[in-house]
Tab-separated table of C-alpha atoms in Angstrom:
chain	number	residue	atom	x	y	z
A	1001	MET	CA	-13.877	19.649	113.046
A	1002	SER	CA	-12.407	16.575	111.376
A	1003	ARG	CA	-9.307	16.946	109.211
A	1004	PHE	CA	-9.658	16.936	105.427
A	1005	SER	CA	-8.836	13.540	103.970
A	1006	PHE	CA	-8.326	13.142	100.234
A	1007	LYS	CA	-9.101	9.390	100.445
A	1008	GLN	CA	-12.353	10.163	102.229
A	1009	TYR	CA	-13.664	12.599	99.603
A	1010	ALA	CA	-12.076	11.114	96.451
A	1011	PRO	CA	-14.794	8.539	95.580
A	1012	PHE	CA	-17.586	11.111	95.829
A	1013	ALA	CA	-15.592	13.732	93.934
A	1014	ILE	CA	-14.778	11.320	91.098
A	1015	LEU	CA	-18.422	10.270	90.797
A	1016	MET	CA	-19.559	13.907	90.629
A	1017	ILE	CA	-16.980	14.720	87.945
A	1018	VAL	CA	-18.181	11.751	85.882
A	1019	ALA	CA	-21.816	12.836	86.347
A	1020	ILE	CA	-21.037	16.338	85.072
A	1021	LEU	CA	-19.013	15.091	82.089
A	1022	ALA	CA	-21.903	12.807	81.143
A	1023	LEU	CA	-24.046	15.874	80.457
A	1024	PHE	CA	-21.871	16.777	77.468
A	1025	THR	CA	-22.255	13.467	75.600
A	1026	PRO	CA	-23.684	14.095	72.082
A	1027	LEU	CA	-27.280	12.909	71.647
A	1028	LEU	CA	-28.206	10.937	68.539
A	1029	PRO	CA	-31.616	9.647	67.375
A	1030	ASN	CA	-32.551	6.018	67.947
A	1031	PHE	CA	-31.713	3.566	65.170
A	1032	ASP	CA	-34.538	2.500	62.841
A	1033	GLU	CA	-36.770	0.219	64.917
A	1034	GLY	CA	-37.749	-1.744	61.811
A	1035	LYS	CA	-34.323	-3.393	61.776
A	1036	TYR	CA	-34.972	-5.348	64.974
A	1037	SER	CA	-36.835	-8.534	65.895
A	1038	ALA	CA	-39.510	-7.823	68.496
A	1039	ALA	CA	-39.388	-11.417	69.764
A	1040	ASP	CA	-35.599	-11.396	70.165
A	1041	THR	CA	-35.698	-7.975	71.827
A	1042	ALA	CA	-38.304	-9.116	74.377
A	1043	PHE	CA	-36.376	-12.331	75.057
A	1044	ILE	CA	-33.035	-10.608	75.679
A	1045	LEU	CA	-34.688	-7.947	77.870
A	1046	ILE	CA	-35.969	-10.773	80.083
A	1047	ALA	CA	-32.619	-12.592	79.917
A	1048	ALA	CA	-30.771	-9.435	81.016
A	1049	ALA	CA	-33.111	-9.059	83.990
A	1050	LEU	CA	-32.518	-12.718	84.921
A	1051	VAL	CA	-28.753	-12.253	84.829
A	1052	PHE	CA	-29.077	-9.209	87.081
A	1053	LEU	CA	-31.048	-11.333	89.562
A	1054	MET	CA	-27.949	-13.513	89.921
A	1055	THR	CA	-26.132	-10.690	91.737
A	1056	PRO	CA	-28.460	-10.562	94.782
A	1057	GLY	CA	-28.606	-14.354	94.478
A	1058	LEU	CA	-24.831	-14.462	94.821
A	1059	ALA	CA	-25.082	-12.153	97.836
A	1060	PHE	CA	-27.409	-14.609	99.594
A	1061	PHE	CA	-25.254	-17.583	98.531
A	1062	TYR	CA	-22.061	-16.065	99.959
A	1063	GLY	CA	-23.718	-14.277	102.873
A	1064	GLY	CA	-25.139	-17.500	104.241
A	1065	MET	CA	-21.747	-19.216	104.369
A	1066	VAL	CA	-19.674	-16.674	106.320
A	1067	HIS	CA	-19.619	-15.916	110.063
A	1068	ARG	CA	-22.653	-14.044	111.357
A	1069	LYS	CA	-20.558	-10.936	112.078
A	1070	ASN	CA	-19.562	-10.685	108.397
A	1071	ILE	CA	-22.859	-11.363	106.606
A	1072	LEU	CA	-23.718	-7.781	105.654
A	1073	SER	CA	-20.192	-6.876	104.605
A	1074	THR	CA	-20.048	-9.943	102.368
A	1075	MET	CA	-23.447	-9.334	100.784
A	1076	ILE	CA	-22.873	-5.644	100.034
A	1077	LYS	CA	-19.604	-6.409	98.254
A	1078	SER	CA	-21.537	-8.454	95.699
A	1079	VAL	CA	-24.371	-5.958	95.331
A	1080	VAL	CA	-22.266	-2.767	95.236
A	1081	ALA	CA	-20.735	-4.000	91.972
A	1082	ALA	CA	-24.108	-3.229	90.374
A	1083	GLY	CA	-23.466	0.460	91.058
A	1084	VAL	CA	-19.737	0.627	90.360
A	1085	ILE	CA	-19.741	-1.447	87.167
A	1086	THR	CA	-22.904	0.162	85.753
A	1087	VAL	CA	-21.307	3.604	85.811
A	1088	LEU	CA	-17.927	2.334	84.637
A	1089	TRP	CA	-19.472	0.257	81.806
A	1090	THR	CA	-21.442	3.260	80.589
A	1091	VAL	CA	-18.418	5.556	80.660
A	1092	VAL	CA	-15.747	3.341	79.120
A	1093	GLY	CA	-16.172	-0.372	79.893
A	1094	PHE	CA	-18.419	-1.230	76.941
A	1095	SER	CA	-16.038	0.589	74.602
A	1096	LEU	CA	-13.044	-1.347	75.935
A	1097	ALA	CA	-14.892	-4.639	75.507
A	1098	PHE	CA	-16.804	-4.088	72.263
A	1099	GLY	CA	-15.492	-0.893	70.690
A	1100	ASP	CA	-13.518	-0.832	67.450
A	1101	THR	CA	-10.668	-3.250	67.967
A	1102	ILE	CA	-7.086	-2.187	68.573
A	1103	GLY	CA	-5.051	-5.134	67.324
A	1104	GLY	CA	-7.572	-7.682	68.589
A	1105	PHE	CA	-6.552	-6.997	72.190
A	1106	ILE	CA	-8.749	-4.126	73.393
A	1107	GLY	CA	-11.556	-1.917	72.172
A	1108	ASN	CA	-11.057	1.751	71.381
A	1109	PRO	CA	-12.203	3.617	74.527
A	1110	SER	CA	-13.640	6.456	72.437
A	1111	THR	CA	-15.951	4.271	70.322
A	1112	PHE	CA	-18.843	4.275	72.800
A	1113	LEU	CA	-17.490	6.737	75.402
A	1114	PHE	CA	-20.366	7.563	77.794
A	1115	PHE	CA	-22.506	5.254	75.591
A	1116	LYS	CA	-22.089	7.724	72.743
A	1117	GLY	CA	-24.071	6.445	69.795
A	1118	VAL	CA	-25.044	3.146	71.443
A	1119	ASN	CA	-28.744	3.911	71.043
A	1120	SER	CA	-28.273	4.846	67.387
A	1121	GLY	CA	-25.576	2.332	66.464
A	1122	ALA	CA	-26.098	-0.052	63.589
A	1123	PRO	CA	-27.185	-3.490	64.896
A	1124	HIS	CA	-23.826	-5.169	64.422
A	1125	LEU	CA	-20.354	-5.196	65.901
A	1126	GLN	CA	-17.261	-4.362	63.919
A	1127	GLY	CA	-16.615	-7.211	61.501
A	1128	GLY	CA	-19.417	-9.362	62.931
A	1129	ALA	CA	-22.820	-10.619	61.900
A	1130	ASP	CA	-25.867	-8.378	62.216
A	1131	LEU	CA	-27.709	-8.403	65.528
A	1132	THR	CA	-31.494	-8.710	65.594
A	1133	ILE	CA	-31.644	-6.653	68.806
A	1134	PRO	CA	-30.695	-3.006	69.472
A	1135	LEU	CA	-27.016	-2.435	70.175
A	1136	SER	CA	-28.095	-0.740	73.412
A	1137	LEU	CA	-29.802	-3.970	74.524
A	1138	PHE	CA	-26.695	-5.987	73.696
A	1139	ALA	CA	-24.710	-3.484	75.788
A	1140	VAL	CA	-26.982	-3.823	78.811
A	1141	PHE	CA	-27.063	-7.625	78.533
A	1142	GLN	CA	-23.264	-7.670	78.567
A	1143	LEU	CA	-23.295	-5.214	81.482
A	1144	MET	CA	-25.003	-7.820	83.668
A	1145	PHE	CA	-22.100	-10.225	83.065
A	1146	ALA	CA	-19.608	-7.495	83.925
A	1147	ILE	CA	-21.459	-6.792	87.201
A	1148	ILE	CA	-21.444	-10.310	88.603
A	1149	THR	CA	-17.833	-11.200	87.704
A	1150	PRO	CA	-15.991	-9.109	90.345
A	1151	GLY	CA	-18.744	-10.077	92.782
A	1152	LEU	CA	-17.621	-13.695	92.465
A	1153	VAL	CA	-14.163	-12.771	93.789
A	1154	VAL	CA	-15.719	-11.660	97.094
A	1155	GLY	CA	-15.998	-15.224	98.339
A	1156	ALA	CA	-12.226	-15.737	98.356
A	1157	VAL	CA	-11.371	-12.563	100.275
A	1158	ALA	CA	-14.402	-12.440	102.575
A	1159	GLU	CA	-14.047	-11.637	106.281
A	1160	ARG	CA	-10.818	-9.649	105.916
A	1161	ILE	CA	-10.808	-7.193	102.966
A	1162	ARG	CA	-11.323	-3.470	103.527
A	1163	PHE	CA	-14.459	-2.199	101.758
A	1164	THR	CA	-12.883	0.893	100.180
A	1165	SER	CA	-9.988	-1.193	98.862
A	1166	TYR	CA	-12.443	-3.657	97.380
A	1167	ILE	CA	-14.197	-0.846	95.489
A	1168	LEU	CA	-10.874	0.196	93.950
A	1169	PHE	CA	-10.175	-3.441	93.049
A	1170	ILE	CA	-13.527	-3.677	91.215
A	1171	VAL	CA	-12.692	-0.663	89.061
A	1172	LEU	CA	-9.209	-1.866	88.128
A	1173	PHE	CA	-10.335	-5.464	87.574
A	1174	ALA	CA	-13.113	-4.373	85.221
A	1175	ILE	CA	-10.760	-2.196	83.171
A	1176	PHE	CA	-7.649	-4.355	83.040
A	1177	VAL	CA	-8.990	-7.923	83.284
A	1178	TYR	CA	-12.672	-8.230	82.422
A	1179	SER	CA	-12.914	-5.849	79.459
A	1180	PRO	CA	-9.811	-7.193	77.663
A	1181	LEU	CA	-11.014	-10.786	78.118
A	1182	ALA	CA	-14.480	-9.916	76.816
A	1183	HIS	CA	-12.864	-8.288	73.785
A	1184	TRP	CA	-10.533	-11.236	73.120
A	1185	THR	CA	-13.321	-13.798	73.427
A	1186	TRP	CA	-16.557	-12.233	72.162
A	1187	HIS	CA	-15.590	-9.400	69.839
A	1188	PRO	CA	-15.495	-10.659	66.211
A	1189	GLN	CA	-11.979	-9.216	65.897
A	1190	GLY	CA	-10.750	-10.456	69.284
A	1191	PHE	CA	-7.655	-12.619	69.044
A	1192	LEU	CA	-9.116	-15.613	70.954
A	1193	PHE	CA	-12.274	-15.389	68.849
A	1194	LYS	CA	-10.215	-15.449	65.661
A	1195	MET	CA	-8.097	-18.299	67.062
A	1196	GLY	CA	-11.292	-20.374	67.208
A	1197	VAL	CA	-11.769	-20.512	70.979
A	1198	LEU	CA	-15.436	-21.098	71.861
A	1199	ASP	CA	-16.939	-19.684	75.034
A	1200	PHE	CA	-20.710	-19.492	74.765
A	1201	ALA	CA	-21.519	-17.543	77.923
A	1202	GLY	CA	-18.414	-16.814	79.996
A	1203	GLY	CA	-16.337	-19.814	81.020
A	1204	THR	CA	-13.189	-17.770	80.423
A	1205	VAL	CA	-14.452	-14.195	80.646
A	1206	VAL	CA	-16.433	-14.664	83.858
A	1207	HIS	CA	-15.503	-17.820	85.738
A	1208	ILE	CA	-11.844	-18.499	85.013
A	1209	SER	CA	-11.054	-14.791	85.362
A	1210	ALA	CA	-12.902	-14.572	88.705
A	1211	GLY	CA	-11.414	-17.856	89.928
A	1212	MET	CA	-7.855	-16.804	89.178
A	1213	ALA	CA	-8.443	-13.353	90.673
A	1214	ALA	CA	-9.789	-15.115	93.762
A	1215	LEU	CA	-6.605	-17.177	94.018
A	1216	ALA	CA	-4.492	-14.024	93.654
A	1217	GLY	CA	-6.549	-12.202	96.279
A	1218	ALA	CA	-6.293	-15.051	98.778
A	1219	LEU	CA	-2.511	-15.088	98.370
A	1220	VAL	CA	-2.144	-11.320	98.763
A	1221	LEU	CA	-4.485	-10.963	101.758
A	1222	LYS	CA	-3.074	-14.066	103.428
A	1223	ARG	CA	-4.889	-16.092	106.056
A	1224	ARG	CA	-7.630	-15.044	108.462
A	1225	LYS	CA	-6.948	-15.350	112.164
A	1226	SER	CA	-9.547	-18.119	112.455
A	1227	HIS	CA	-7.841	-20.001	109.607
A	1228	LEU	CA	-4.434	-19.699	111.271
A	1229	GLU	CA	-5.906	-21.038	114.509
A	1230	HIS	CA	-7.708	-23.853	112.645
A	1231	LYS	CA	-11.064	-22.723	113.996
A	1232	GLU	CA	-14.086	-23.976	112.102
A	1233	VAL	CA	-16.404	-21.112	111.090
A	1234	PRO	CA	-19.949	-22.498	110.865
A	1235	PRO	CA	-22.183	-21.059	108.101
A	1236	ALA	CA	-24.298	-18.268	109.511
A	1237	ASN	CA	-27.482	-19.053	107.616
A	1238	ILE	CA	-27.805	-22.165	105.443
A	1239	PRO	CA	-31.332	-21.197	104.267
A	1240	TYR	CA	-29.683	-18.090	102.738
A	1241	VAL	CA	-27.384	-20.416	100.787
A	1242	LEU	CA	-30.405	-22.368	99.549
A	1243	ILE	CA	-32.206	-19.178	98.516
A	1244	GLY	CA	-29.060	-17.913	96.800
A	1245	THR	CA	-28.671	-21.187	94.913
A	1246	GLY	CA	-32.252	-20.981	93.671
A	1247	LEU	CA	-31.799	-17.399	92.479
A	1248	LEU	CA	-28.498	-18.236	90.788
A	1249	TRP	CA	-29.970	-21.311	89.076
A	1250	PHE	CA	-32.994	-19.308	87.908
A	1251	GLY	CA	-30.901	-16.372	86.715
A	1252	TRP	CA	-28.457	-18.683	84.939
A	1253	PHE	CA	-31.174	-19.503	82.394
A	1254	GLY	CA	-30.866	-15.906	81.229
A	1255	PHE	CA	-27.081	-16.089	81.515
A	1256	ASN	CA	-26.733	-19.063	79.161
A	1257	ALA	CA	-29.917	-19.170	77.068
A	1258	GLY	CA	-29.754	-15.408	76.567
A	1259	SER	CA	-26.260	-15.751	75.136
A	1260	ALA	CA	-27.870	-17.170	71.985
A	1261	LEU	CA	-28.948	-13.515	71.459
A	1262	SER	CA	-32.185	-14.655	69.822
A	1263	ALA	CA	-35.361	-16.491	70.755
A	1264	GLY	CA	-34.804	-19.738	68.898
A	1265	SER	CA	-33.881	-23.395	69.173
A	1266	LEU	CA	-30.302	-22.625	70.224
A	1267	ALA	CA	-31.574	-20.708	73.255
A	1268	VAL	CA	-33.805	-23.668	74.165
A	1269	SER	CA	-30.849	-26.059	73.878
A	1270	ALA	CA	-28.690	-23.823	76.080
A	1271	PHE	CA	-31.522	-23.591	78.613
A	1272	LEU	CA	-31.802	-27.372	78.802
A	1273	THR	CA	-28.069	-28.073	79.030
A	1274	THR	CA	-27.853	-25.497	81.824
A	1275	ASN	CA	-30.588	-27.103	83.901
A	1276	THR	CA	-29.364	-30.640	83.259
A	1277	ALA	CA	-25.739	-29.941	84.192
A	1278	ALA	CA	-26.777	-28.177	87.402
A	1279	GLY	CA	-28.989	-31.068	88.493
A	1280	ALA	CA	-26.361	-33.688	87.696
A	1281	ALA	CA	-23.631	-31.734	89.476
A	1282	GLY	CA	-25.681	-31.153	92.618
A	1283	LEU	CA	-26.373	-34.861	92.894
A	1284	ALA	CA	-22.788	-35.816	92.036
A	1285	TRP	CA	-21.337	-33.566	94.772
A	1286	MET	CA	-23.793	-34.828	97.378
A	1287	PHE	CA	-23.465	-38.520	96.471
A	1288	PHE	CA	-19.674	-38.252	96.240
A	1289	ASP	CA	-19.657	-36.862	99.787
A	1290	VAL	CA	-21.769	-39.832	100.915
A	1291	ALA	CA	-19.391	-42.256	99.173
A	1292	ARG	CA	-16.543	-40.705	101.187
A	1293	GLY	CA	-18.319	-41.271	104.502
A	1294	LYS	CA	-20.107	-37.927	104.935
A	1295	LYS	CA	-23.815	-37.248	105.294
A	1296	PRO	CA	-25.809	-35.694	102.428
A	1297	SER	CA	-25.911	-31.963	103.084
A	1298	VAL	CA	-27.791	-28.912	101.896
A	1299	LEU	CA	-24.493	-27.091	101.361
A	1300	GLY	CA	-23.117	-29.975	99.327
A	1301	PHE	CA	-26.011	-30.044	96.881
A	1302	CYS	CA	-26.065	-26.250	96.569
A	1303	ILE	CA	-22.328	-25.920	95.934
A	1304	GLY	CA	-22.413	-28.822	93.480
A	1305	ALA	CA	-25.284	-27.295	91.518
A	1306	VAL	CA	-23.419	-24.006	91.180
A	1307	VAL	CA	-20.295	-25.853	89.999
A	1308	GLY	CA	-22.427	-27.551	87.344
A	1309	LEU	CA	-23.767	-24.184	86.213
A	1310	VAL	CA	-20.210	-22.860	85.993
A	1311	ALA	CA	-18.935	-25.859	84.038
A	1312	ILE	CA	-21.711	-25.853	81.431
A	1313	THR	CA	-21.452	-22.101	80.789
A	1314	PRO	CA	-18.757	-22.181	78.063
A	1315	GLY	CA	-20.386	-25.068	76.211
A	1316	ALA	CA	-24.094	-24.439	76.878
A	1317	GLY	CA	-24.824	-23.626	73.231
A	1318	PHE	CA	-22.289	-26.029	71.724
A	1319	VAL	CA	-22.825	-29.401	73.460
A	1320	SER	CA	-25.755	-31.812	73.481
A	1321	ILE	CA	-28.165	-32.219	76.366
A	1322	PRO	CA	-26.969	-35.777	77.232
A	1323	SER	CA	-23.344	-34.535	77.278
A	1324	SER	CA	-24.294	-31.936	79.876
A	1325	ILE	CA	-25.012	-34.714	82.396
A	1326	PHE	CA	-21.405	-35.902	82.145
A	1327	ILE	CA	-20.023	-32.336	82.191
A	1328	GLY	CA	-21.944	-31.460	85.365
A	1329	ALA	CA	-21.114	-34.699	87.174
A	1330	ILE	CA	-17.387	-34.779	86.385
A	1331	ALA	CA	-16.944	-31.062	87.147
A	1332	ALA	CA	-18.562	-31.550	90.558
A	1333	VAL	CA	-16.240	-34.443	91.432
A	1334	ILE	CA	-13.112	-32.571	90.292
A	1335	SER	CA	-14.087	-29.403	92.185
A	1336	ASN	CA	-14.958	-31.455	95.274
A	1337	LEU	CA	-11.519	-33.077	95.217
A	1338	THR	CA	-9.904	-29.666	94.703
A	1339	VAL	CA	-11.709	-28.319	97.770
A	1340	SER	CA	-10.447	-31.299	99.793
A	1341	TRP	CA	-6.904	-30.661	98.566
A	1342	LYS	CA	-7.153	-26.943	99.351
A	1343	GLN	CA	-8.241	-27.676	102.916
A	1344	LYS	CA	-4.921	-29.465	103.490
A	1345	THR	CA	-2.902	-26.422	102.384
A	1346	SER	CA	-2.372	-22.966	103.869
A	1347	LEU	CA	-4.432	-21.293	101.119
A	1348	ASP	CA	-7.289	-19.326	102.696
A	1349	ASP	CA	-9.855	-19.015	99.914
A	1350	THR	CA	-12.730	-18.371	102.313
A	1351	LEU	CA	-15.625	-19.769	100.251
A	1352	ASP	CA	-13.702	-21.922	97.747
A	1353	VAL	CA	-14.073	-19.600	94.769
A	1354	PHE	CA	-10.972	-20.932	93.032
A	1355	PRO	CA	-11.907	-24.644	93.337
A	1356	CYS	CA	-15.517	-24.002	92.273
A	1357	HIS	CA	-15.429	-21.157	89.742
A	1358	GLY	CA	-11.810	-21.310	88.609
A	1359	VAL	CA	-11.496	-25.086	88.348
A	1360	GLY	CA	-15.133	-25.476	87.278
A	1361	GLY	CA	-14.604	-22.964	84.465
A	1362	ILE	CA	-11.418	-24.706	83.327
A	1363	VAL	CA	-13.133	-28.110	83.291
A	1364	GLY	CA	-16.028	-26.618	81.331
A	1365	MET	CA	-13.735	-25.055	78.722
A	1366	LEU	CA	-11.814	-28.293	78.197
A	1367	LEU	CA	-14.949	-30.439	78.034
A	1368	THR	CA	-16.393	-28.029	75.492
A	1369	GLY	CA	-13.323	-28.936	73.468
A	1370	VAL	CA	-14.311	-32.590	73.876
A	1371	PHE	CA	-18.108	-32.570	73.412
A	1372	ALA	CA	-18.903	-29.572	71.196
A	1373	THR	CA	-20.708	-30.567	68.027
A	1374	LYS	CA	-21.891	-28.744	64.932
A	1375	THR	CA	-25.077	-30.794	65.163
A	1376	VAL	CA	-26.116	-28.556	68.050
A	1377	ASN	CA	-24.624	-25.315	66.730
A	1378	ALA	CA	-23.481	-25.065	63.114
A	1379	GLY	CA	-21.536	-21.943	64.055
A	1380	GLY	CA	-19.455	-23.873	66.587
A	1381	ASN	CA	-17.072	-26.761	66.040
A	1382	ASP	CA	-16.738	-30.512	66.479
A	1383	GLY	CA	-14.753	-31.569	69.538
A	1384	LEU	CA	-12.417	-34.407	70.400
A	1385	PHE	CA	-15.325	-36.819	71.003
A	1386	TYR	CA	-16.415	-36.213	67.409
A	1387	GLY	CA	-12.991	-36.768	65.877
A	1388	ASN	CA	-11.459	-33.284	66.023
A	1389	PRO	CA	-8.515	-33.169	68.470
A	1390	ALA	CA	-7.327	-29.860	66.979
A	1391	PHE	CA	-10.278	-28.028	68.502
A	1392	PHE	CA	-9.543	-29.495	71.933
A	1393	ILE	CA	-5.983	-28.147	71.650
A	1394	THR	CA	-7.417	-24.727	70.730
A	1395	GLN	CA	-9.613	-24.745	73.848
A	1396	LEU	CA	-6.635	-25.814	75.957
A	1397	LYS	CA	-4.483	-22.978	74.593
A	1398	GLY	CA	-7.265	-20.474	75.204
A	1399	ALA	CA	-7.755	-21.653	78.785
A	1400	VAL	CA	-4.012	-21.465	79.550
A	1401	ILE	CA	-3.788	-17.921	78.143
A	1402	VAL	CA	-6.755	-16.737	80.210
A	1403	ILE	CA	-5.496	-18.474	83.375
A	1404	ALA	CA	-2.076	-16.834	83.133
A	1405	PHE	CA	-3.393	-13.393	82.187
A	1406	SER	CA	-6.138	-13.302	84.835
A	1407	PHE	CA	-3.905	-14.459	87.673
A	1408	ILE	CA	-0.910	-12.226	86.883
A	1409	VAL	CA	-2.884	-9.048	86.254
A	1410	SER	CA	-5.184	-9.631	89.243
A	1411	PHE	CA	-2.196	-10.269	91.510
A	1412	VAL	CA	-0.630	-6.985	90.371
A	1413	ILE	CA	-3.943	-5.170	90.922
A	1414	PHE	CA	-4.266	-6.472	94.486
A	1415	LYS	CA	-0.673	-5.416	95.219
A	1416	LEU	CA	-1.270	-1.975	93.693
A	1417	VAL	CA	-4.467	-1.465	95.667
A	1418	ASN	CA	-2.589	-2.387	98.831
A	1419	LEU	CA	-0.029	0.335	98.094
A	1420	ILE	CA	-2.745	2.947	97.573
A	1421	ASN	CA	-4.945	1.916	100.486
A	1422	PRO	CA	-4.318	-0.927	102.961
A	1423	ILE	CA	-6.282	-3.853	101.578
A	1424	ARG	CA	-6.685	-5.831	104.775
A	1425	VAL	CA	-8.538	-4.782	107.897
A	1426	SER	CA	-6.697	-4.650	111.209
A	1427	ASP	CA	-6.686	-7.610	113.602
A	1428	GLU	CA	-9.083	-5.725	115.876
A	1429	GLU	CA	-11.490	-4.988	113.011
A	1430	GLU	CA	-11.361	-8.618	111.917
A	1431	GLU	CA	-12.139	-9.750	115.441
A	1432	ILE	CA	-15.088	-7.343	115.772
A	1433	GLY	CA	-16.406	-8.356	112.384
A	1434	LEU	CA	-16.564	-6.412	109.143
A	1435	ASP	CA	-20.273	-5.614	109.461
A	1436	GLU	CA	-19.563	-3.376	112.418
A	1437	SER	CA	-16.004	-2.238	111.684
A	1438	GLN	CA	-16.564	-1.400	107.989
A	1439	HIS	CA	-20.239	-0.423	107.895
A	1440	ASP	CA	-21.292	0.306	111.476
A	1441	GLU	CA	-24.167	-2.144	111.075
A	1442	LYS	CA	-25.165	-5.438	112.654
A	1443	TYR	CA	-26.968	-8.399	111.161
A	1444	SER	CA	-30.490	-9.426	112.135
A	1445	GLN	CA	-31.103	-8.524	115.734
A	1446	GLY	CA	-34.526	-10.105	115.217
A	1447	THR	CA	-32.938	-13.460	114.522
A	1448	LEU	CA	-30.844	-13.208	117.652
A	1449	LEU	CA	-33.913	-12.361	119.756
A	1450	VAL	CA	-35.796	-15.360	118.362
A	1451	GLU	CA	-32.855	-17.641	119.186
A	1452	GLU	CA	-32.519	-16.166	122.685
A	1453	ARG	CA	-36.250	-16.651	123.280
A	1454	ALA	CA	-36.042	-20.270	122.111
A	1455	ILE	CA	-33.187	-20.900	124.555
A	1456	TYR	CA	-35.171	-19.239	127.374
A	1457	ILE	CA	-38.268	-21.371	126.642
A	1458	GLU	CA	-36.183	-24.535	126.506
A	1459	LYS	CA	-34.474	-23.770	129.815
A	1460	ASN	CA	-37.779	-22.948	131.526
A	1461	SER	CA	-39.970	-25.662	130.057
A	1462	PRO	CA	-41.759	-28.062	132.483
A	1463	VAL	CA	-39.674	-30.963	131.133
A	1464	THR	CA	-36.427	-29.134	131.859
A	1465	GLU	CA	-37.592	-28.152	135.325
A	1466	ALA	CA	-38.646	-31.722	136.081
A	1467	ILE	CA	-35.241	-33.034	135.062
A	1468	SER	CA	-33.584	-30.398	137.253
């Protein structure tokens, strides 16, 4: 009989306790349906589903770029956030992000504890304009953002982080980084919101926070053995990367257009700026590689497109469609150069999360400060390009605050997790691969058999025999 281990049983025990406590949440009737717009409700339901699709899309995107022996472990780390964050958001996360404000820094955890009253809540947030959709729909739309954000961090710590430690990181990151940032930026009483910082769909809350957490994680976990030995790790499955890019691009329409929170012209504008920036960035990355003596690559276009999606996110509903071409192109070039710089250092950010999401998010926030215009969104502001340098300074201050907060708190979280449970796998487990050592599973035996058969046919073909 195996010995009792508190660490082994703790996750299951905590989940069961939460499940039992959930039974005692007071039930309230649904809010008057006549207060809502049917068109807006249908649109945001679809947008929420599109944002959720980005999570498996991210799993394919990351899974295709790691070593074959780490594909499953990388993919599950993105997808498992859908379970962890869903429960956490329902219990306390939504309250921390959008509950009654405590000094503009955090929401009251008791406001929507266990989603108490979310289904019957008035269609507005404290001190904000009325929503035309149910508060419960707003909550689930925001949940999809909360799910994908810690999943983004996976790319920086892939191939060496212990699965159980990663689960603990997700929980602490959501409570102490994501929820406060969402409150600061999107709650009507949040201090960045009141400062005048504009972030349409998550340049700060999602991408800068994930990028800085990725940098912190890479520093805490240190370098992989293959990185120390300067071994090139070829992508395991580039078609996976292409599929992941397509799913991310498709889902991003819900991410950005849905952030208009209504089915109107602003959503259409955000949709178009999103698509335009992604296309421009994919081309810019690929053509910039060619200009530097490389060949045009599938990976290059895919990574560039995602950088463009990241960069346009904060300004999607504030900048014009022509401006989005410049934003996508310049963000791709800057991120490309950052990746090149990173490769000359000892920083082991496995899949370049910091250069792509962190730097891409920063560029997007600053360029929103340059190209935002009230012509597109009367509720926004005019940027530097339209004669308002003060707004650019506001965006710069907001970005600096989020960069510092996200990095420092994430670094502390990674250190704390390491004290509770070793965060890095052993050298032997890293050598075996995390699929087998962490999950007792192996990737795609079918693929291996197909490859082995192809090699056998090639070796035994008449042409080969004739040459022999």
